[in-house]
């Protein structure tokens, strides 16, 4: 299949990083950023265990507050933009940051929040979830709202970092070489695989990673349809924020220690894991599978895979 420039024309001076190298570099950048952000906790924990070895088996995982989440993910965006600029001789527009930023982010944010609210509210209506306690909105206070607003910003950055790497850099490069279909497939598989370590191996872990890959296909088609990643950055940020901070549920197996905004939900007794998502959260639910599949079908029906409007390659003079 012929190459296809998704986001901006490719000039003769532009370079393209090898596909496998993008995958390796993304993993390195992601883990390096996370380790750097959590370094104070790692050092503090190591010193505590050294002083009292009995703590070794009972050390709790670090709490991911808004500041930690920001510094775990924001550097990834910066490192990718620097690589694209310095090594590939390209600008931000070539990986999807190409105009109408506010409109696309806002629209994507609202759509992402709507998708998530539909999934969670449907599961609650089916009796899969039950209310553990009211949310901050029932008795709003500055102290309660500040971390929630902090997470809103942090999750927008976190979602944008993954979209920059997967739908911007990786998908754009693969599309340039092999076309849209292979670009969608490859980046979605990589995206799902990068979540394999979120929880211990279990049925919900495999279902969750499969749905993450399915989400990758859906959000890739969204980016292809818009010829931009601004919208998917908003979509991704809203989904994660409303899931973990709005309803108090797990985000890909990660539970946040924050009072939820809307309501604090938990699995109902005897709720089937394939409906609730179990330890992974709603992203492993069969309802999420159905919603994402419907979204994929709609985007394909609306012409997301049509390549007639691709960006041309500039010939060398």
CSV table of C-alpha atoms in Angstrom, one decimal:
chain,number,residue,atom,x,y,z
A,1,UNK,CA,0.0,0.0,0.0
A,2,UNK,CA,1.3,3.5,-0.9
A,3,UNK,CA,2.5,5.8,1.8
A,4,UNK,CA,0.1,8.5,2.9
A,5,UNK,CA,0.9,11.8,4.7
A,6,UNK,CA,-1.7,12.3,7.4
A,7,UNK,CA,-1.1,15.7,8.9
A,8,UNK,CA,1.1,17.9,6.7
A,9,UNK,CA,3.1,17.7,3.5
A,10,UNK,CA,6.4,15.9,3.7
A,11,UNK,CA,9.2,18.0,2.4
A,12,UNK,CA,12.3,16.6,0.7
A,13,UNK,CA,14.4,17.7,3.6
A,14,UNK,CA,12.3,15.7,6.2
A,15,UNK,CA,13.7,12.5,7.7
A,16,UNK,CA,11.6,9.6,9.1
A,17,UNK,CA,12.8,7.6,12.1
A,18,UNK,CA,12.6,3.8,11.6
A,19,UNK,CA,9.3,2.4,12.9
A,20,UNK,CA,10.9,0.0,15.3
A,21,UNK,CA,13.1,2.8,16.6
A,22,UNK,CA,10.1,5.0,17.3
A,23,UNK,CA,8.6,2.1,19.4
A,24,UNK,CA,11.8,1.6,21.3
A,25,UNK,CA,12.3,5.4,21.9
A,26,UNK,CA,8.8,5.8,23.0
A,27,UNK,CA,9.2,3.1,25.7
A,28,UNK,CA,12.5,4.6,26.8
A,29,UNK,CA,11.1,8.1,27.0
A,30,UNK,CA,8.0,6.9,28.9
A,31,UNK,CA,9.9,4.9,31.5
A,32,UNK,CA,12.7,7.5,31.9
A,33,UNK,CA,10.1,10.2,32.5
A,34,UNK,CA,8.2,8.1,35.0
A,35,UNK,CA,11.4,7.1,36.9
A,36,UNK,CA,12.6,10.7,37.0
A,37,UNK,CA,9.2,11.9,38.4
A,38,UNK,CA,9.1,9.2,41.0
A,39,UNK,CA,12.8,9.4,41.9
A,40,UNK,CA,12.2,11.2,45.3
A,41,UNK,CA,9.7,8.4,46.3
A,42,UNK,CA,12.2,5.7,45.1
A,43,UNK,CA,15.1,7.1,47.1
A,44,UNK,CA,12.9,7.7,50.2
A,45,UNK,CA,11.6,4.1,50.0
A,46,UNK,CA,15.0,2.6,49.5
A,47,UNK,CA,16.4,4.4,52.5
A,48,UNK,CA,13.4,3.3,54.7
A,49,UNK,CA,13.9,-0.3,53.6
A,50,UNK,CA,17.6,-0.1,54.2
A,51,UNK,CA,17.0,1.2,57.7
A,52,UNK,CA,14.3,-1.4,58.4
A,53,UNK,CA,14.4,-4.5,56.0
A,54,UNK,CA,11.1,-5.7,57.5
A,55,UNK,CA,9.4,-3.0,55.4
A,56,UNK,CA,10.5,-4.5,52.2
A,57,UNK,CA,7.4,-6.6,51.6
A,58,UNK,CA,4.9,-4.0,52.8
A,59,UNK,CA,5.9,-0.9,50.9
A,60,UNK,CA,2.8,0.7,49.3
A,61,UNK,CA,3.0,1.9,45.7
A,62,UNK,CA,3.4,5.6,45.3
A,63,UNK,CA,0.3,7.8,45.2
A,64,UNK,CA,0.0,9.5,41.8
A,65,UNK,CA,-1.0,13.0,42.6
A,66,UNK,CA,-1.6,15.7,39.9
A,67,UNK,CA,1.9,17.0,40.1
A,68,UNK,CA,3.5,13.6,39.8
A,69,UNK,CA,1.2,12.7,36.9
A,70,UNK,CA,2.2,15.9,35.1
A,71,UNK,CA,5.9,15.3,35.5
A,72,UNK,CA,5.6,11.6,34.6
A,73,UNK,CA,4.1,12.5,31.2
A,74,UNK,CA,4.8,16.0,30.1
A,75,UNK,CA,8.5,15.4,29.4
A,76,UNK,CA,7.5,12.7,26.9
A,77,UNK,CA,5.8,15.4,24.7
A,78,UNK,CA,8.8,17.6,24.9
A,79,UNK,CA,11.3,14.8,24.1
A,80,UNK,CA,9.3,13.7,21.0
A,81,UNK,CA,9.0,17.3,19.7
A,82,UNK,CA,12.7,17.8,20.2
A,83,UNK,CA,13.5,14.6,18.4
A,84,UNK,CA,11.2,15.5,15.5
A,85,UNK,CA,12.7,18.9,15.2
A,86,UNK,CA,16.4,18.2,15.7
A,87,UNK,CA,16.7,14.7,14.0
A,88,UNK,CA,13.8,14.5,11.6
A,89,UNK,CA,13.9,18.2,10.7
A,90,UNK,CA,10.1,18.5,11.0
A,91,UNK,CA,7.7,20.8,12.8
A,92,UNK,CA,4.8,20.0,15.2
A,93,UNK,CA,2.3,20.1,12.4
A,94,UNK,CA,3.8,17.0,10.8
A,95,UNK,CA,2.8,14.9,13.9
A,96,UNK,CA,-0.7,16.3,14.2
A,97,UNK,CA,-0.4,19.6,16.0
A,98,UNK,CA,-1.7,21.5,13.0
A,99,UNK,CA,-4.3,24.1,13.7
A,100,UNK,CA,-7.7,24.8,15.3
A,101,UNK,CA,-6.3,23.6,18.6
A,102,UNK,CA,-8.9,25.0,21.0
A,103,UNK,CA,-11.9,24.0,19.0
A,104,UNK,CA,-10.6,20.5,18.4
A,105,UNK,CA,-9.5,19.9,22.0
A,106,UNK,CA,-12.8,21.3,23.4
A,107,UNK,CA,-14.9,19.2,21.0
A,108,UNK,CA,-12.8,16.1,21.7
A,109,UNK,CA,-13.0,16.7,25.4
A,110,UNK,CA,-16.8,16.9,25.4
A,111,UNK,CA,-17.2,13.8,23.2
A,112,UNK,CA,-14.7,11.8,25.3
A,113,UNK,CA,-16.6,12.8,28.5
A,114,UNK,CA,-19.9,11.8,26.9
A,115,UNK,CA,-18.6,8.4,25.9
A,116,UNK,CA,-17.3,7.7,29.4
A,117,UNK,CA,-20.4,8.9,31.1
A,118,UNK,CA,-22.6,6.7,28.8
A,119,UNK,CA,-20.5,3.6,29.7
A,120,UNK,CA,-20.4,4.2,33.4
A,121,UNK,CA,-24.0,5.3,33.8
A,122,UNK,CA,-25.2,2.3,31.7
A,123,UNK,CA,-23.3,-0.1,34.0
A,124,UNK,CA,-24.6,1.6,37.1
A,125,UNK,CA,-28.2,1.4,35.7
A,126,UNK,CA,-27.6,-2.3,35.1
A,127,UNK,CA,-26.7,-2.8,38.7
A,128,UNK,CA,-23.0,-3.5,38.0
A,129,UNK,CA,-21.8,-0.6,40.1
A,130,UNK,CA,-23.2,0.8,43.3
A,131,UNK,CA,-22.7,4.1,45.1
A,132,UNK,CA,-20.1,4.0,47.9
A,133,UNK,CA,-20.4,7.6,48.9
A,134,UNK,CA,-21.4,11.0,47.4
A,135,UNK,CA,-19.0,13.1,45.3
A,136,UNK,CA,-17.5,16.5,46.1
A,137,UNK,CA,-20.3,18.2,44.1
A,138,UNK,CA,-22.7,17.4,46.9
A,139,UNK,CA,-20.8,19.6,49.3
A,140,UNK,CA,-18.3,21.6,47.2
A,141,UNK,CA,-15.3,23.2,48.8
A,142,UNK,CA,-12.1,24.7,47.6
A,143,UNK,CA,-10.0,22.0,49.3
A,144,UNK,CA,-12.1,19.3,47.7
A,145,UNK,CA,-12.1,20.9,44.2
A,146,UNK,CA,-8.4,21.9,43.9
A,147,UNK,CA,-7.0,18.3,43.4
A,148,UNK,CA,-9.9,17.5,41.0
A,149,UNK,CA,-9.0,20.6,38.9
A,150,UNK,CA,-5.3,19.6,39.2
A,151,UNK,CA,-6.1,16.1,37.8
A,152,UNK,CA,-8.1,17.7,35.0
A,153,UNK,CA,-5.0,19.5,33.8
A,154,UNK,CA,-2.7,16.5,34.5
A,155,UNK,CA,-4.8,14.0,32.7
A,156,UNK,CA,-5.1,16.3,29.7
A,157,UNK,CA,-1.3,16.3,29.6
A,158,UNK,CA,-1.1,12.5,30.3
A,159,UNK,CA,-3.5,11.7,27.5
A,160,UNK,CA,-1.8,14.1,25.1
A,161,UNK,CA,1.6,12.4,25.8
A,162,UNK,CA,0.2,9.1,24.7
A,163,UNK,CA,-1.5,10.6,21.7
A,164,UNK,CA,1.7,12.4,20.7
A,165,UNK,CA,3.6,9.2,20.7
A,166,UNK,CA,1.1,6.8,19.3
A,167,UNK,CA,-1.3,8.7,17.0
A,168,UNK,CA,1.1,11.6,16.2
A,169,UNK,CA,4.6,10.2,15.8
A,170,UNK,CA,4.2,6.5,15.3
A,171,UNK,CA,1.0,6.4,13.3
A,172,UNK,CA,2.0,9.4,11.2
A,173,UNK,CA,5.4,7.8,10.3
A,174,UNK,CA,3.9,4.3,9.6
A,175,UNK,CA,1.2,5.9,7.4
A,176,UNK,CA,3.9,7.8,5.5
A,177,UNK,CA,5.5,4.5,4.7
A,178,UNK,CA,2.7,1.9,4.5
A,179,UNK,CA,-0.6,3.7,4.4
A,180,UNK,CA,-3.4,4.4,6.9
A,181,UNK,CA,-4.6,0.8,7.6
A,182,UNK,CA,-1.2,-0.5,8.7
A,183,UNK,CA,-0.6,2.7,10.7
A,184,UNK,CA,-3.8,2.2,12.6
A,185,UNK,CA,-3.1,-1.5,13.2
A,186,UNK,CA,0.5,-1.2,14.3
A,187,UNK,CA,0.1,1.8,16.7
A,188,UNK,CA,-3.0,0.2,18.3
A,189,UNK,CA,-1.2,-3.1,19.0
A,190,UNK,CA,1.8,-1.3,20.5
A,191,UNK,CA,-0.6,0.9,22.6
A,192,UNK,CA,-2.3,-2.2,24.0
A,193,UNK,CA,1.0,-3.9,24.7
A,194,UNK,CA,2.3,-0.9,26.7
A,195,UNK,CA,-0.5,-1.5,29.3
A,196,UNK,CA,0.4,-5.1,30.0
A,197,UNK,CA,2.2,-4.3,33.2
A,198,UNK,CA,-0.5,-2.2,34.8
A,199,UNK,CA,-1.9,-5.1,36.9
A,200,UNK,CA,-1.0,-8.7,37.5
A,201,UNK,CA,-1.9,-11.2,34.8
A,202,UNK,CA,-5.6,-12.0,35.0
A,203,UNK,CA,-8.7,-12.3,32.7
A,204,UNK,CA,-9.5,-8.7,33.2
A,205,UNK,CA,-5.9,-7.7,32.4
A,206,UNK,CA,-6.1,-9.4,29.1
A,207,UNK,CA,-9.6,-8.0,28.4
A,208,UNK,CA,-8.4,-4.6,29.4
A,209,UNK,CA,-5.4,-4.6,27.1
A,210,UNK,CA,-7.6,-5.9,24.2
A,211,UNK,CA,-10.0,-3.0,24.8
A,212,UNK,CA,-7.0,-0.6,25.0
A,213,UNK,CA,-5.9,-1.8,21.6
A,214,UNK,CA,-9.5,-1.4,20.4
A,215,UNK,CA,-9.5,2.1,21.8
A,216,UNK,CA,-6.3,2.7,19.8
A,217,UNK,CA,-8.2,1.7,16.6
A,218,UNK,CA,-11.1,4.0,17.5
A,219,UNK,CA,-9.0,7.0,18.5
A,220,UNK,CA,-6.7,6.5,15.5
A,221,UNK,CA,-9.6,6.7,13.1
A,222,UNK,CA,-10.8,9.8,14.9
A,223,UNK,CA,-7.3,11.4,14.3
A,224,UNK,CA,-7.4,10.2,10.7
A,225,UNK,CA,-10.8,11.7,10.2
A,226,UNK,CA,-9.7,15.1,11.6
A,227,UNK,CA,-6.2,15.0,10.1
A,228,UNK,CA,-5.0,16.2,13.5
A,229,UNK,CA,-4.3,14.9,17.0
A,230,UNK,CA,-5.7,17.9,18.9
A,231,UNK,CA,-9.1,16.3,19.2
A,232,UNK,CA,-7.9,12.9,20.4
A,233,UNK,CA,-5.8,14.6,23.0
A,234,UNK,CA,-8.9,16.2,24.4
A,235,UNK,CA,-10.9,12.9,24.1
A,236,UNK,CA,-8.3,10.9,25.9
A,237,UNK,CA,-7.8,13.4,28.7
A,238,UNK,CA,-11.6,13.7,29.4
A,239,UNK,CA,-12.1,9.9,29.4
A,240,UNK,CA,-9.3,9.2,31.9
A,241,UNK,CA,-10.2,12.2,34.2
A,242,UNK,CA,-13.9,11.5,34.4
A,243,UNK,CA,-13.3,7.8,34.9
A,244,UNK,CA,-10.8,8.1,37.8
A,245,UNK,CA,-11.7,11.5,39.3
A,246,UNK,CA,-15.3,11.9,38.3
A,247,UNK,CA,-16.5,8.4,39.3
A,248,UNK,CA,-13.7,7.0,41.5
A,249,UNK,CA,-13.1,4.0,39.3
A,250,UNK,CA,-9.9,2.4,38.1
A,251,UNK,CA,-8.1,3.8,35.1
A,252,UNK,CA,-6.5,0.9,33.3
A,253,UNK,CA,-6.0,-0.8,36.7
A,254,UNK,CA,-4.8,2.3,38.5
A,255,UNK,CA,-6.8,3.6,41.4
A,256,UNK,CA,-6.5,7.3,42.4
A,257,UNK,CA,-6.6,8.4,46.1
A,258,UNK,CA,-8.8,11.4,45.6
A,259,UNK,CA,-12.4,12.2,46.6
A,260,UNK,CA,-14.4,11.9,43.3
A,261,UNK,CA,-16.3,14.8,41.8
A,262,UNK,CA,-19.6,13.2,40.8
A,263,UNK,CA,-20.0,10.1,42.9
A,264,UNK,CA,-17.7,7.4,44.3
A,265,UNK,CA,-18.7,4.1,42.7
A,266,UNK,CA,-17.6,0.5,43.4
A,267,UNK,CA,-18.4,-2.9,42.0
A,268,UNK,CA,-21.7,-4.3,43.2
A,269,UNK,CA,-21.5,-7.6,45.2
A,270,UNK,CA,-21.2,-10.6,42.8
A,271,UNK,CA,-20.9,-8.3,39.7
A,272,UNK,CA,-19.4,-10.2,36.9
A,273,UNK,CA,-15.8,-9.0,36.1
A,274,UNK,CA,-16.5,-9.0,32.4
A,275,UNK,CA,-19.2,-6.4,33.0
A,276,UNK,CA,-17.6,-4.3,35.7
A,277,UNK,CA,-14.0,-4.7,34.4
A,278,UNK,CA,-12.8,-6.0,37.7
A,279,UNK,CA,-9.5,-4.7,39.0
A,280,UNK,CA,-8.9,-3.0,35.6
A,281,UNK,CA,-12.0,-0.9,35.7
A,282,UNK,CA,-14.7,-0.2,33.1
A,283,UNK,CA,-12.2,-0.2,30.3
A,284,UNK,CA,-12.2,-4.0,30.5
A,285,UNK,CA,-16.0,-4.2,30.4
A,286,UNK,CA,-17.8,-5.9,27.5
A,287,UNK,CA,-19.9,-2.8,27.3
A,288,UNK,CA,-16.8,-0.7,26.6
A,289,UNK,CA,-16.0,-3.2,23.8
A,290,UNK,CA,-19.4,-2.7,22.3
A,291,UNK,CA,-19.2,1.1,22.5
A,292,UNK,CA,-15.8,1.3,20.9
A,293,UNK,CA,-16.8,-1.2,18.2
A,294,UNK,CA,-19.8,1.0,17.4
A,295,UNK,CA,-17.6,4.1,17.3
A,296,UNK,CA,-15.1,2.4,14.9
A,297,UNK,CA,-18.0,1.4,12.6
A,298,UNK,CA,-19.4,4.9,12.6
A,299,UNK,CA,-16.0,6.5,11.8
A,300,UNK,CA,-15.4,4.0,9.0
A,301,UNK,CA,-18.9,4.7,7.6
A,302,UNK,CA,-18.1,8.4,7.7
A,303,UNK,CA,-15.1,7.9,5.5
A,304,UNK,CA,-12.2,7.9,8.0
A,305,UNK,CA,-10.2,5.4,5.8
A,306,UNK,CA,-10.6,7.2,2.5
A,307,UNK,CA,-7.2,8.4,1.4
A,308,UNK,CA,-8.1,10.9,-1.3
A,309,UNK,CA,-7.3,13.9,0.8
A,310,UNK,CA,-3.8,12.9,1.8
A,311,UNK,CA,-0.9,15.4,2.0
A,312,UNK,CA,1.5,15.3,-1.0
A,313,UNK,CA,5.2,14.7,-0.8
A,314,UNK,CA,7.3,17.6,-2.0
A,315,UNK,CA,9.8,16.5,-4.6
A,316,UNK,CA,13.4,17.5,-4.3
A,317,UNK,CA,14.4,20.3,-6.6
